[in-house]
Amino acid sequence: LRLIGLLRVMFDPRITLQQQVSEQLKAHYGDKVFDTIIPRNVRLAEAPSYGLPGVVFDPAAKGSQAFIAFAEEMVRRGLST
């Protein structure tokens, strides 16, 4: 098992504890923590009930855009395999 990175998902910046945990992850794991953060998003949660991935169901949703940014970050880091 090889850890390629940590992705913060269902993130809500209004919740102080989530901000603190996020900062601690960055402090402890450094560049292993992806810069991209996947926000809590209702449109992504609805997608499976329509039998579609979130990025197809609503490509303009913040969560979908974040997953696309995450994929781009993985490619930039050379972690696509």
PDB file with SEQRES, HELIX, SHEET and CRYST1 records, atoms N, CA, C and O in Angstrom:
SEQRES   1 A   81  LEU ARG LEU ILE GLY LEU LEU ARG VAL MET PHE ASP PRO          
SEQRES   2 A   81  ARG ILE THR LEU GLN GLN GLN VAL SER GLU GLN LEU LYS          
SEQRES   3 A   81  ALA HIS TYR GLY ASP LYS VAL PHE ASP THR ILE ILE PRO          
SEQRES   4 A   81  ARG ASN VAL ARG LEU ALA GLU ALA PRO SER TYR GLY LEU          
SEQRES   5 A   81  PRO GLY VAL VAL PHE ASP PRO ALA ALA LYS GLY SER GLN          
SEQRES   6 A   81  ALA PHE ILE ALA PHE ALA GLU GLU MET VAL ARG ARG GLY          
SEQRES   7 A   81  LEU SER THR                                                  
HELIX    1 AA1 THR A   16  TYR A   29  1                                  14    
HELIX    2 AA2 GLY A   30  LYS A   32  5                                   3    
HELIX    3 AA3 VAL A   42  GLU A   46  1                                   5    
HELIX    4 AA4 ALA A   47  TYR A   50  5                                   4    
HELIX    5 AA5 GLY A   54  PHE A   57  1                                   4    
HELIX    6 AA6 LYS A   62  ARG A   77  1                                  16    
SHEET    1 AA1 2 LEU A   6  PHE A  11  0                                        
SHEET    2 AA1 2 VAL A  33  PRO A  39  1                                        
CRYST1    1.000    1.000    1.000  90.00  90.00  90.00 P 1           1          
ATOM      1  N   LEU A   1       0.847  -1.173   0.000  1.00  0.00           N  
ATOM      2  CA  LEU A   1       0.000   0.000   0.000  1.00  0.00           C  
ATOM      3  C   LEU A   1       0.891   1.234   0.000  1.00  0.00           C  
ATOM      4  O   LEU A   1       1.799   1.366   0.821  1.00  0.00           O  
ATOM      5  N   ARG A   2       0.615   2.132  -0.935  1.00  0.00           N  
ATOM      6  CA  ARG A   2       1.399   3.363  -1.044  1.00  0.00           C  
ATOM      7  C   ARG A   2       0.461   4.569  -0.983  1.00  0.00           C  
ATOM      8  O   ARG A   2      -0.480   4.672  -1.770  1.00  0.00           O  
ATOM      9  N   LEU A   3       0.715   5.450  -0.073  1.00  0.00           N  
ATOM     10  CA  LEU A   3      -0.083   6.667   0.076  1.00  0.00           C  
ATOM     11  C   LEU A   3       0.403   7.691  -0.939  1.00  0.00           C  
ATOM     12  O   LEU A   3       1.556   8.122  -0.896  1.00  0.00           O  
ATOM     13  N   ILE A   4      -0.496   8.084  -1.864  1.00  0.00           N  
ATOM     14  CA  ILE A   4      -0.093   9.092  -2.846  1.00  0.00           C  
ATOM     15  C   ILE A   4      -0.514  10.486  -2.417  1.00  0.00           C  
ATOM     16  O   ILE A   4       0.033  11.477  -2.902  1.00  0.00           O  
ATOM     17  N   GLY A   5      -1.472  10.572  -1.521  1.00  0.00           N  
ATOM     18  CA  GLY A   5      -1.889  11.884  -1.054  1.00  0.00           C  
ATOM     19  C   GLY A   5      -3.181  11.839  -0.271  1.00  0.00           C  
ATOM     20  O   GLY A   5      -3.868  10.818  -0.221  1.00  0.00           O  
ATOM     21  N   LEU A   6      -3.494  12.957   0.332  1.00  0.00           N  
ATOM     22  CA  LEU A   6      -4.723  13.100   1.114  1.00  0.00           C  
ATOM     23  C   LEU A   6      -5.611  14.143   0.453  1.00  0.00           C  
ATOM     24  O   LEU A   6      -5.180  15.263   0.177  1.00  0.00           O  
ATOM     25  N   LEU A   7      -6.858  13.758   0.203  1.00  0.00           N  
ATOM     26  CA  LEU A   7      -7.823  14.654  -0.416  1.00  0.00           C  
ATOM     27  C   LEU A   7      -8.877  15.016   0.617  1.00  0.00           C  
ATOM     28  O   LEU A   7      -9.489  14.141   1.230  1.00  0.00           O  
ATOM     29  N   ARG A   8      -9.082  16.306   0.805  1.00  0.00           N  
ATOM     30  CA  ARG A   8     -10.097  16.772   1.747  1.00  0.00           C  
ATOM     31  C   ARG A   8     -11.434  16.881   1.015  1.00  0.00           C  
ATOM     32  O   ARG A   8     -11.564  17.643   0.057  1.00  0.00           O  
ATOM     33  N   VAL A   9     -12.434  16.109   1.476  1.00  0.00           N  
ATOM     34  CA  VAL A   9     -13.738  16.065   0.818  1.00  0.00           C  
ATOM     35  C   VAL A   9     -14.837  16.481   1.779  1.00  0.00           C  
ATOM     36  O   VAL A   9     -14.653  16.484   2.997  1.00  0.00           O  
ATOM     37  N   MET A  10     -15.999  16.837   1.202  1.00  0.00           N  
ATOM     38  CA  MET A  10     -17.158  17.286   1.971  1.00  0.00           C  
ATOM     39  C   MET A  10     -16.770  18.418   2.921  1.00  0.00           C  
ATOM     40  O   MET A  10     -17.249  18.493   4.053  1.00  0.00           O  
ATOM     41  N   PHE A  11     -15.905  19.282   2.442  1.00  0.00           N  
ATOM     42  CA  PHE A  11     -15.361  20.367   3.250  1.00  0.00           C  
ATOM     43  C   PHE A  11     -16.332  21.540   3.284  1.00  0.00           C  
ATOM     44  O   PHE A  11     -16.857  21.959   2.253  1.00  0.00           O  
ATOM     45  N   ASP A  12     -16.558  22.055   4.470  1.00  0.00           N  
ATOM     46  CA  ASP A  12     -17.401  23.234   4.660  1.00  0.00           C  
ATOM     47  C   ASP A  12     -16.575  24.269   5.420  1.00  0.00           C  
ATOM     48  O   ASP A  12     -16.352  24.111   6.620  1.00  0.00           O  
ATOM     49  N   PRO A  13     -16.119  25.317   4.749  1.00  0.00           N  
ATOM     50  CA  PRO A  13     -15.228  26.284   5.394  1.00  0.00           C  
ATOM     51  C   PRO A  13     -15.869  27.053   6.547  1.00  0.00           C  
ATOM     52  O   PRO A  13     -15.167  27.709   7.316  1.00  0.00           O  
ATOM     53  N   ARG A  14     -17.198  26.978   6.673  1.00  0.00           N  
ATOM     54  CA  ARG A  14     -17.868  27.682   7.773  1.00  0.00           C  
ATOM     55  C   ARG A  14     -17.693  26.957   9.106  1.00  0.00           C  
ATOM     56  O   ARG A  14     -17.936  27.535  10.165  1.00  0.00           O  
ATOM     57  N   ILE A  15     -17.272  25.698   9.056  1.00  0.00           N  
ATOM     58  CA  ILE A  15     -17.122  24.908  10.280  1.00  0.00           C  
ATOM     59  C   ILE A  15     -15.670  25.017  10.753  1.00  0.00           C  
ATOM     60  O   ILE A  15     -14.748  24.541  10.090  1.00  0.00           O  
ATOM     61  N   THR A  16     -15.492  25.641  11.891  1.00  0.00           N  
ATOM     62  CA  THR A  16     -14.155  25.923  12.423  1.00  0.00           C  
ATOM     63  C   THR A  16     -13.333  24.654  12.617  1.00  0.00           C  
ATOM     64  O   THR A  16     -12.142  24.646  12.304  1.00  0.00           O  
ATOM     65  N   LEU A  17     -13.932  23.591  13.119  1.00  0.00           N  
ATOM     66  CA  LEU A  17     -13.196  22.349  13.349  1.00  0.00           C  
ATOM     67  C   LEU A  17     -12.634  21.802  12.043  1.00  0.00           C  
ATOM     68  O   LEU A  17     -11.511  21.298  12.019  1.00  0.00           O  
ATOM     69  N   GLN A  18     -13.388  21.892  10.975  1.00  0.00           N  
ATOM     70  CA  GLN A  18     -12.888  21.408   9.685  1.00  0.00           C  
ATOM     71  C   GLN A  18     -11.693  22.240   9.224  1.00  0.00           C  
ATOM     72  O   GLN A  18     -10.739  21.694   8.668  1.00  0.00           O  
ATOM     73  N   GLN A  19     -11.735  23.531   9.444  1.00  0.00           N  
ATOM     74  CA  GLN A  19     -10.605  24.388   9.093  1.00  0.00           C  
ATOM     75  C   GLN A  19      -9.369  23.999   9.896  1.00  0.00           C  
ATOM     76  O   GLN A  19      -8.266  23.923   9.354  1.00  0.00           O  
ATOM     77  N   GLN A  20      -9.559  23.751  11.201  1.00  0.00           N  
ATOM     78  CA  GLN A  20      -8.435  23.388  12.065  1.00  0.00           C  
ATOM     79  C   GLN A  20      -7.838  22.051  11.658  1.00  0.00           C  
ATOM     80  O   GLN A  20      -6.616  21.911  11.599  1.00  0.00           O  
ATOM     81  N   VAL A  21      -8.684  21.070  11.376  1.00  0.00           N  
ATOM     82  CA  VAL A  21      -8.193  19.753  10.959  1.00  0.00           C  
ATOM     83  C   VAL A  21      -7.449  19.869   9.631  1.00  0.00           C  
ATOM     84  O   VAL A  21      -6.409  19.238   9.437  1.00  0.00           O  
ATOM     85  N   SER A  22      -7.983  20.671   8.728  1.00  0.00           N  
ATOM     86  CA  SER A  22      -7.336  20.875   7.438  1.00  0.00           C  
ATOM     87  C   SER A  22      -5.938  21.477   7.616  1.00  0.00           C  
ATOM     88  O   SER A  22      -4.985  21.045   6.966  1.00  0.00           O  
ATOM     89  N   GLU A  23      -5.821  22.460   8.483  1.00  0.00           N  
ATOM     90  CA  GLU A  23      -4.522  23.084   8.755  1.00  0.00           C  
ATOM     91  C   GLU A  23      -3.556  22.086   9.392  1.00  0.00           C  
ATOM     92  O   GLU A  23      -2.366  22.087   9.078  1.00  0.00           O  
ATOM     93  N   GLN A  24      -4.062  21.241  10.282  1.00  0.00           N  
ATOM     94  CA  GLN A  24      -3.211  20.233  10.921  1.00  0.00           C  
ATOM     95  C   GLN A  24      -2.742  19.193   9.916  1.00  0.00           C  
ATOM     96  O   GLN A  24      -1.600  18.737   9.983  1.00  0.00           O  
ATOM     97  N   LEU A  25      -3.609  18.815   8.989  1.00  0.00           N  
ATOM     98  CA  LEU A  25      -3.200  17.876   7.943  1.00  0.00           C  
ATOM     99  C   LEU A  25      -2.055  18.456   7.127  1.00  0.00           C  
ATOM    100  O   LEU A  25      -1.058  17.783   6.866  1.00  0.00           O  
ATOM    101  N   LYS A  26      -2.211  19.726   6.724  1.00  0.00           N  
ATOM    102  CA  LYS A  26      -1.155  20.380   5.942  1.00  0.00           C  
ATOM    103  C   LYS A  26       0.146  20.469   6.744  1.00  0.00           C  
ATOM    104  O   LYS A  26       1.226  20.246   6.198  1.00  0.00           O  
ATOM    105  N   ALA A  27       0.049  20.792   8.034  1.00  0.00           N  
ATOM    106  CA  ALA A  27       1.246  20.924   8.868  1.00  0.00           C  
ATOM    107  C   ALA A  27       1.949  19.579   9.043  1.00  0.00           C  
ATOM    108  O   ALA A  27       3.178  19.514   9.035  1.00  0.00           O  
ATOM    109  N   HIS A  28       1.178  18.517   9.199  1.00  0.00           N  
ATOM    110  CA  HIS A  28       1.771  17.204   9.476  1.00  0.00           C  
ATOM    111  C   HIS A  28       2.214  16.468   8.206  1.00  0.00           C  
ATOM    112  O   HIS A  28       3.286  15.864   8.179  1.00  0.00           O  
ATOM    113  N   TYR A  29       1.390  16.520   7.159  1.00  0.00           N  
ATOM    114  CA  TYR A  29       1.680  15.743   5.954  1.00  0.00           C  
ATOM    115  C   TYR A  29       2.271  16.581   4.818  1.00  0.00           C  
ATOM    116  O   TYR A  29       2.731  16.028   3.818  1.00  0.00           O  
ATOM    117  N   GLY A  30       2.263  17.888   4.962  1.00  0.00           N  
ATOM    118  CA  GLY A  30       2.895  18.767   3.975  1.00  0.00           C  
ATOM    119  C   GLY A  30       2.366  18.594   2.572  1.00  0.00           C  
ATOM    120  O   GLY A  30       1.165  18.714   2.328  1.00  0.00           O  
ATOM    121  N   ASP A  31       3.281  18.309   1.637  1.00  0.00           N  
ATOM    122  CA  ASP A  31       2.884  18.233   0.230  1.00  0.00           C  
ATOM    123  C   ASP A  31       2.135  16.952  -0.138  1.00  0.00           C  
ATOM    124  O   ASP A  31       1.753  16.775  -1.294  1.00  0.00           O  
ATOM    125  N   LYS A  32       1.922  16.062   0.826  1.00  0.00           N  
ATOM    126  CA  LYS A  32       1.080  14.880   0.595  1.00  0.00           C  
ATOM    127  C   LYS A  32      -0.403  15.256   0.569  1.00  0.00           C  
ATOM    128  O   LYS A  32      -1.229  14.491   0.072  1.00  0.00           O  
ATOM    129  N   VAL A  33      -0.740  16.426   1.100  1.00  0.00           N  
ATOM    130  CA  VAL A  33      -2.124  16.896   1.103  1.00  0.00           C  
ATOM    131  C   VAL A  33      -2.354  17.648  -0.203  1.00  0.00           C  
ATOM    132  O   VAL A  33      -1.647  18.607  -0.512  1.00  0.00           O  
ATOM    133  N   PHE A  34      -3.343  17.206  -0.960  1.00  0.00           N  
ATOM    134  CA  PHE A  34      -3.660  17.876  -2.217  1.00  0.00           C  
ATOM    135  C   PHE A  34      -4.150  19.297  -1.942  1.00  0.00           C  
ATOM    136  O   PHE A  34      -4.811  19.556  -0.936  1.00  0.00           O  
ATOM    137  N   ASP A  35      -3.816  20.208  -2.848  1.00  0.00           N  
ATOM    138  CA  ASP A  35      -4.267  21.592  -2.716  1.00  0.00           C  
ATOM    139  C   ASP A  35      -5.771  21.701  -2.958  1.00  0.00           C  
ATOM    140  O   ASP A  35      -6.446  22.539  -2.359  1.00  0.00           O  
ATOM    141  N   THR A  36      -6.283  20.855  -3.833  1.00  0.00           N  
ATOM    142  CA  THR A  36      -7.707  20.870  -4.158  1.00  0.00           C  
ATOM    143  C   THR A  36      -8.524  20.394  -2.972  1.00  0.00           C  
ATOM    144  O   THR A  36      -8.166  19.422  -2.307  1.00  0.00           O  
ATOM    145  N   ILE A  37      -9.615  21.080  -2.715  1.00  0.00           N  
ATOM    146  CA  ILE A  37     -10.555  20.701  -1.656  1.00  0.00           C  
ATOM    147  C   ILE A  37     -11.911  20.488  -2.310  1.00  0.00           C  
ATOM    148  O   ILE A  37     -12.383  21.337  -3.066  1.00  0.00           O  
ATOM    149  N   ILE A  38     -12.539  19.349  -2.016  1.00  0.00           N  
ATOM    150  CA  ILE A  38     -13.864  19.053  -2.556  1.00  0.00           C  
ATOM    151  C   ILE A  38     -14.901  19.556  -1.552  1.00  0.00           C  
ATOM    152  O   ILE A  38     -14.978  19.043  -0.436  1.00  0.00           O  
ATOM    153  N   PRO A  39     -15.696  20.550  -1.934  1.00  0.00           N  
ATOM    154  CA  PRO A  39     -16.665  21.108  -0.990  1.00  0.00           C  
ATOM    155  C   PRO A  39     -17.891  20.214  -0.828  1.00  0.00           C  
ATOM    156  O   PRO A  39     -18.192  19.385  -1.687  1.00  0.00           O  
ATOM    157  N   ARG A  40     -18.578  20.395   0.267  1.00  0.00           N  
ATOM    158  CA  ARG A  40     -19.877  19.742   0.462  1.00  0.00           C  
ATOM    159  C   ARG A  40     -20.800  20.294  -0.612  1.00  0.00           C  
ATOM    160  O   ARG A  40     -20.893  21.508  -0.792  1.00  0.00           O  
ATOM    161  N   ASN A  41     -21.491  19.396  -1.332  1.00  0.00           N  
ATOM    162  CA  ASN A  41     -22.255  19.846  -2.483  1.00  0.00           C  
ATOM    163  C   ASN A  41     -23.477  18.963  -2.694  1.00  0.00           C  
ATOM    164  O   ASN A  41     -23.345  17.752  -2.873  1.00  0.00           O  
ATOM    165  N   VAL A  42     -24.646  19.551  -2.674  1.00  0.00           N  
ATOM    166  CA  VAL A  42     -25.902  18.815  -2.822  1.00  0.00           C  
ATOM    167  C   VAL A  42     -26.015  18.200  -4.210  1.00  0.00           C  
ATOM    168  O   VAL A  42     -26.508  17.080  -4.347  1.00  0.00           O  
ATOM    169  N   ARG A  43     -25.571  18.907  -5.237  1.00  0.00           N  
ATOM    170  CA  ARG A  43     -25.697  18.390  -6.605  1.00  0.00           C  
ATOM    171  C   ARG A  43     -24.901  17.104  -6.785  1.00  0.00           C  
ATOM    172  O   ARG A  43     -25.350  16.202  -7.491  1.00  0.00           O  
ATOM    173  N   LEU A  44     -23.741  17.001  -6.168  1.00  0.00           N  
ATOM    174  CA  LEU A  44     -22.971  15.755  -6.237  1.00  0.00           C  
ATOM    175  C   LEU A  44     -23.705  14.625  -5.528  1.00  0.00           C  
ATOM    176  O   LEU A  44     -23.681  13.482  -5.984  1.00  0.00           O  
ATOM    177  N   ALA A  45     -24.349  14.938  -4.425  1.00  0.00           N  
ATOM    178  CA  ALA A  45     -25.084  13.929  -3.665  1.00  0.00           C  
ATOM    179  C   ALA A  45     -26.305  13.422  -4.435  1.00  0.00           C  
ATOM    180  O   ALA A  45     -26.710  12.273  -4.257  1.00  0.00           O  
ATOM    181  N   GLU A  46     -26.894  14.258  -5.283  1.00  0.00           N  
ATOM    182  CA  GLU A  46     -28.069  13.862  -6.055  1.00  0.00           C  
ATOM    183  C   GLU A  46     -27.718  12.983  -7.255  1.00  0.00           C  
ATOM    184  O   GLU A  46     -28.548  12.189  -7.697  1.00  0.00           O  
ATOM    185  N   ALA A  47     -26.526  13.109  -7.777  1.00  0.00           N  
ATOM    186  CA  ALA A  47     -26.141  12.449  -9.020  1.00  0.00           C  
ATOM    187  C   ALA A  47     -26.354  10.927  -9.033  1.00  0.00           C  
ATOM    188  O   ALA A  47     -26.876  10.408 -10.019  1.00  0.00           O  
ATOM    189  N   PRO A  48     -25.969  10.191  -7.973  1.00  0.00           N  
ATOM    190  CA  PRO A  48     -26.149   8.734  -8.025  1.00  0.00           C  
ATOM    191  C   PRO A  48     -27.605   8.298  -8.180  1.00  0.00           C  
ATOM    192  O   PRO A  48     -27.875   7.257  -8.779  1.00  0.00           O  
ATOM    193  N   SER A  49     -28.533   9.070  -7.654  1.00  0.00           N  
ATOM    194  CA  SER A  49     -29.938   8.679  -7.786  1.00  0.00           C  
ATOM    195  C   SER A  49     -30.407   8.804  -9.238  1.00  0.00           C  
ATOM    196  O   SER A  49     -31.442   8.242  -9.600  1.00  0.00           O  
ATOM    197  N   TYR A  50     -29.666   9.526 -10.068  1.00  0.00           N  
ATOM    198  CA  TYR A  50     -29.961   9.624 -11.493  1.00  0.00           C  
ATOM    199  C   TYR A  50     -29.071   8.684 -12.313  1.00  0.00           C  
ATOM    200  O   TYR A  50     -29.149   8.654 -13.541  1.00  0.00           O  
ATOM    201  N   GLY A  51     -28.231   7.924 -11.619  1.00  0.00           N  
ATOM    202  CA  GLY A  51     -27.356   6.972 -12.291  1.00  0.00           C  
ATOM    203  C   GLY A  51     -26.215   7.618 -13.063  1.00  0.00           C  
ATOM    204  O   GLY A  51     -25.721   7.062 -14.043  1.00  0.00           O  
ATOM    205  N   LEU A  52     -25.803   8.796 -12.612  1.00  0.00           N  
ATOM    206  CA  LEU A  52     -24.749   9.526 -13.307  1.00  0.00           C  
ATOM    207  C   LEU A  52     -23.656   9.960 -12.343  1.00  0.00           C  
ATOM    208  O   LEU A  52     -23.919  10.181 -11.161  1.00  0.00           O  
ATOM    209  N   PRO A  53     -22.427  10.085 -12.844  1.00  0.00           N  
ATOM    210  CA  PRO A  53     -21.380  10.686 -12.024  1.00  0.00           C  
ATOM    211  C   PRO A  53     -21.686  12.180 -11.848  1.00  0.00           C  
ATOM    212  O   PRO A  53     -22.338  12.790 -12.696  1.00  0.00           O  
ATOM    213  N   GLY A  54     -21.218  12.750 -10.757  1.00  0.00           N  
ATOM    214  CA  GLY A  54     -21.491  14.148 -10.466  1.00  0.00           C  
ATOM    215  C   GLY A  54     -21.021  15.094 -11.552  1.00  0.00           C  
ATOM    216  O   GLY A  54     -21.704  16.068 -11.867  1.00  0.00           O  
ATOM    217  N   VAL A  55     -19.849  14.814 -12.134  1.00  0.00           N  
ATOM    218  CA  VAL A  55     -19.309  15.721 -13.154  1.00  0.00           C  
ATOM    219  C   VAL A  55     -20.112  15.668 -14.452  1.00  0.00           C  
ATOM    220  O   VAL A  55     -20.029  16.586 -15.268  1.00  0.00           O  
ATOM    221  N   VAL A  56     -20.884  14.607 -14.650  1.00  0.00           N  
ATOM    222  CA  VAL A  56     -21.761  14.511 -15.815  1.00  0.00           C  
ATOM    223  C   VAL A  56     -23.134  15.087 -15.481  1.00  0.00           C  
ATOM    224  O   VAL A  56     -23.730  15.794 -16.293  1.00  0.00           O  
ATOM    225  N   PHE A  57     -23.631  14.784 -14.287  1.00  0.00           N  
ATOM    226  CA  PHE A  57     -24.954  15.238 -13.866  1.00  0.00           C  
ATOM    227  C   PHE A  57     -25.046  16.763 -13.854  1.00  0.00           C  
ATOM    228  O   PHE A  57     -26.002  17.334 -14.380  1.00  0.00           O  
ATOM    229  N   ASP A  58     -24.056  17.418 -13.257  1.00  0.00           N  
ATOM    230  CA  ASP A  58     -24.037  18.881 -13.221  1.00  0.00           C  
ATOM    231  C   ASP A  58     -22.591  19.365 -13.303  1.00  0.00           C  
ATOM    232  O   ASP A  58     -21.963  19.625 -12.276  1.00  0.00           O  
ATOM    233  N   PRO A  59     -22.060  19.486 -14.525  1.00  0.00           N  
ATOM    234  CA  PRO A  59     -20.663  19.881 -14.684  1.00  0.00           C  
ATOM    235  C   PRO A  59     -20.329  21.256 -14.122  1.00  0.00           C  
ATOM    236  O   PRO A  59     -19.169  21.536 -13.821  1.00  0.00           O  
ATOM    237  N   ALA A  60     -21.328  22.112 -13.977  1.00  0.00           N  
ATOM    238  CA  ALA A  60     -21.075  23.473 -13.489  1.00  0.00           C  
ATOM    239  C   ALA A  60     -21.091  23.571 -11.962  1.00  0.00           C  
ATOM    240  O   ALA A  60     -20.729  24.613 -11.416  1.00  0.00           O  
ATOM    241  N   ALA A  61     -21.502  22.515 -11.266  1.00  0.00           N  
ATOM    242  CA  ALA A  61     -21.567  22.546  -9.802  1.00  0.00           C  
ATOM    243  C   ALA A  61     -20.167  22.719  -9.211  1.00  0.00           C  
ATOM    244  O   ALA A  61     -19.177  22.269  -9.787  1.00  0.00           O  
ATOM    245  N   LYS A  62     -20.103  23.371  -8.063  1.00  0.00           N  
ATOM    246  CA  LYS A  62     -18.801  23.599  -7.419  1.00  0.00           C  
ATOM    247  C   LYS A  62     -18.076  22.287  -7.136  1.00  0.00           C  
ATOM    248  O   LYS A  62     -16.861  22.199  -7.312  1.00  0.00           O  
ATOM    249  N   GLY A  63     -18.812  21.273  -6.702  1.00  0.00           N  
ATOM    250  CA  GLY A  63     -18.200  19.977  -6.423  1.00  0.00           C  
ATOM    251  C   GLY A  63     -17.637  19.335  -7.669  1.00  0.00           C  
ATOM    252  O   GLY A  63     -16.545  18.768  -7.636  1.00  0.00           O  
ATOM    253  N   SER A  64     -18.363  19.414  -8.764  1.00  0.00           N  
ATOM    254  CA  SER A  64     -17.886  18.866 -10.039  1.00  0.00           C  
ATOM    255  C   SER A  64     -16.627  19.593 -10.491  1.00  0.00           C  
ATOM    256  O   SER A  64     -15.654  18.966 -10.911  1.00  0.00           O  
ATOM    257  N   GLN A  65     -16.650  20.901 -10.402  1.00  0.00           N  
ATOM    258  CA  GLN A  65     -15.473  21.684 -10.779  1.00  0.00           C  
ATOM    259  C   GLN A  65     -14.272  21.332  -9.906  1.00  0.00           C  
ATOM    260  O   GLN A  65     -13.139  21.297 -10.385  1.00  0.00           O  
ATOM    261  N   ALA A  66     -14.523  21.072  -8.632  1.00  0.00           N  
ATOM    262  CA  ALA A  66     -13.437  20.704  -7.722  1.00  0.00           C  
ATOM    263  C   ALA A  66     -12.849  19.348  -8.092  1.00  0.00           C  
ATOM    264  O   ALA A  66     -11.632  19.172  -8.033  1.00  0.00           O  
ATOM    265  N   PHE A  67     -13.691  18.382  -8.474  1.00  0.00           N  
ATOM    266  CA  PHE A  67     -13.173  17.076  -8.886  1.00  0.00           C  
ATOM    267  C   PHE A  67     -12.365  17.180 -10.174  1.00  0.00           C  
ATOM    268  O   PHE A  67     -11.372  16.471 -10.339  1.00  0.00           O  
ATOM    269  N   ILE A  68     -12.779  18.052 -11.086  1.00  0.00           N  
ATOM    270  CA  ILE A  68     -12.001  18.271 -12.301  1.00  0.00           C  
ATOM    271  C   ILE A  68     -10.646  18.897 -11.954  1.00  0.00           C  
ATOM    272  O   ILE A  68      -9.616  18.517 -12.511  1.00  0.00           O  
ATOM    273  N   ALA A  69     -10.662  19.856 -11.034  1.00  0.00           N  
ATOM    274  CA  ALA A  69      -9.409  20.477 -10.586  1.00  0.00           C  
ATOM    275  C   ALA A  69      -8.508  19.452  -9.906  1.00  0.00           C  
ATOM    276  O   ALA A  69      -7.288  19.495 -10.061  1.00  0.00           O  
ATOM    277  N   PHE A  70      -9.109  18.530  -9.154  1.00  0.00           N  
ATOM    278  CA  PHE A  70      -8.332  17.469  -8.504  1.00  0.00           C  
ATOM    279  C   PHE A  70      -7.670  16.571  -9.545  1.00  0.00           C  
ATOM    280  O   PHE A  70      -6.500  16.216  -9.400  1.00  0.00           O  
ATOM    281  N   ALA A  71      -8.403  16.203 -10.585  1.00  0.00           N  
ATOM    282  CA  ALA A  71      -7.833  15.377 -11.651  1.00  0.00           C  
ATOM    283  C   ALA A  71      -6.667  16.103 -12.319  1.00  0.00           C  
ATOM    284  O   ALA A  71      -5.638  15.494 -12.613  1.00  0.00           O  
ATOM    285  N   GLU A  72      -6.830  17.395 -12.556  1.00  0.00           N  
ATOM    286  CA  GLU A  72      -5.746  18.186 -13.145  1.00  0.00           C  
ATOM    287  C   GLU A  72      -4.535  18.233 -12.214  1.00  0.00           C  
ATOM    288  O   GLU A  72      -3.393  18.160 -12.668  1.00  0.00           O  
ATOM    289  N   GLU A  73      -4.788  18.352 -10.922  1.00  0.00           N  
ATOM    290  CA  GLU A  73      -3.683  18.378  -9.952  1.00  0.00           C  
ATOM    291  C   GLU A  73      -2.943  17.043  -9.932  1.00  0.00           C  
ATOM    292  O   GLU A  73      -1.716  17.011  -9.839  1.00  0.00           O  
ATOM    293  N   MET A  74      -3.685  15.951 -10.018  1.00  0.00           N  
ATOM    294  CA  MET A  74      -3.034  14.633 -10.051  1.00  0.00           C  
ATOM    295  C   MET A  74      -2.157  14.489 -11.283  1.00  0.00           C  
ATOM    296  O   MET A  74      -1.051  13.955 -11.198  1.00  0.00           O  
ATOM    297  N   VAL A  75      -2.638  14.958 -12.423  1.00  0.00           N  
ATOM    298  CA  VAL A  75      -1.852  14.888 -13.649  1.00  0.00           C  
ATOM    299  C   VAL A  75      -0.605  15.748 -13.512  1.00  0.00           C  
ATOM    300  O   VAL A  75       0.486  15.326 -13.896  1.00  0.00           O  
ATOM    301  N   ARG A  76      -0.760  16.963 -12.961  1.00  0.00           N  
ATOM    302  CA  ARG A  76       0.397  17.844 -12.746  1.00  0.00           C  
ATOM    303  C   ARG A  76       1.443  17.185 -11.856  1.00  0.00           C  
ATOM    304  O   ARG A  76       2.642  17.304 -12.104  1.00  0.00           O  
ATOM    305  N   ARG A  77       0.988  16.495 -10.826  1.00  0.00           N  
ATOM    306  CA  ARG A  77       1.903  15.841  -9.906  1.00  0.00           C  
ATOM    307  C   ARG A  77       2.467  14.529 -10.447  1.00  0.00           C  
ATOM    308  O   ARG A  77       3.381  13.944  -9.866  1.00  0.00           O  
ATOM    309  N   GLY A  78       1.910  14.080 -11.563  1.00  0.00           N  
ATOM    310  CA  GLY A  78       2.373  12.827 -12.143  1.00  0.00           C  
ATOM    311  C   GLY A  78       1.835  11.609 -11.423  1.00  0.00           C  
ATOM    312  O   GLY A  78       2.493  10.569 -11.387  1.00  0.00           O  
ATOM    313  N   LEU A  79       0.634  11.724 -10.843  1.00  0.00           N  
ATOM    314  CA  LEU A  79       0.062  10.648 -10.043  1.00  0.00           C  
ATOM    315  C   LEU A  79      -1.116   9.980 -10.746  1.00  0.00           C  
ATOM    316  O   LEU A  79      -1.978   9.401 -10.085  1.00  0.00           O  
ATOM    317  N   SER A  80      -1.162  10.052 -12.043  1.00  0.00           N  
ATOM    318  CA  SER A  80      -2.304   9.525 -12.775  1.00  0.00           C  
ATOM    319  C   SER A  80      -2.335   8.002 -12.830  1.00  0.00           C  
ATOM    320  O   SER A  80      -3.341   7.429 -13.248  1.00  0.00           O  
ATOM    321  N   THR A  81      -1.266   7.334 -12.424  1.00  0.00           N  
ATOM    322  CA  THR A  81      -1.271   5.864 -12.450  1.00  0.00           C  
ATOM    323  C   THR A  81      -1.346   5.299 -11.070  1.00  0.00           C  
ATOM    324  O   THR A  81      -1.360   4.079 -10.902  1.00  0.00           O  
TER     325      THR A  81                                                      
END                                                                             
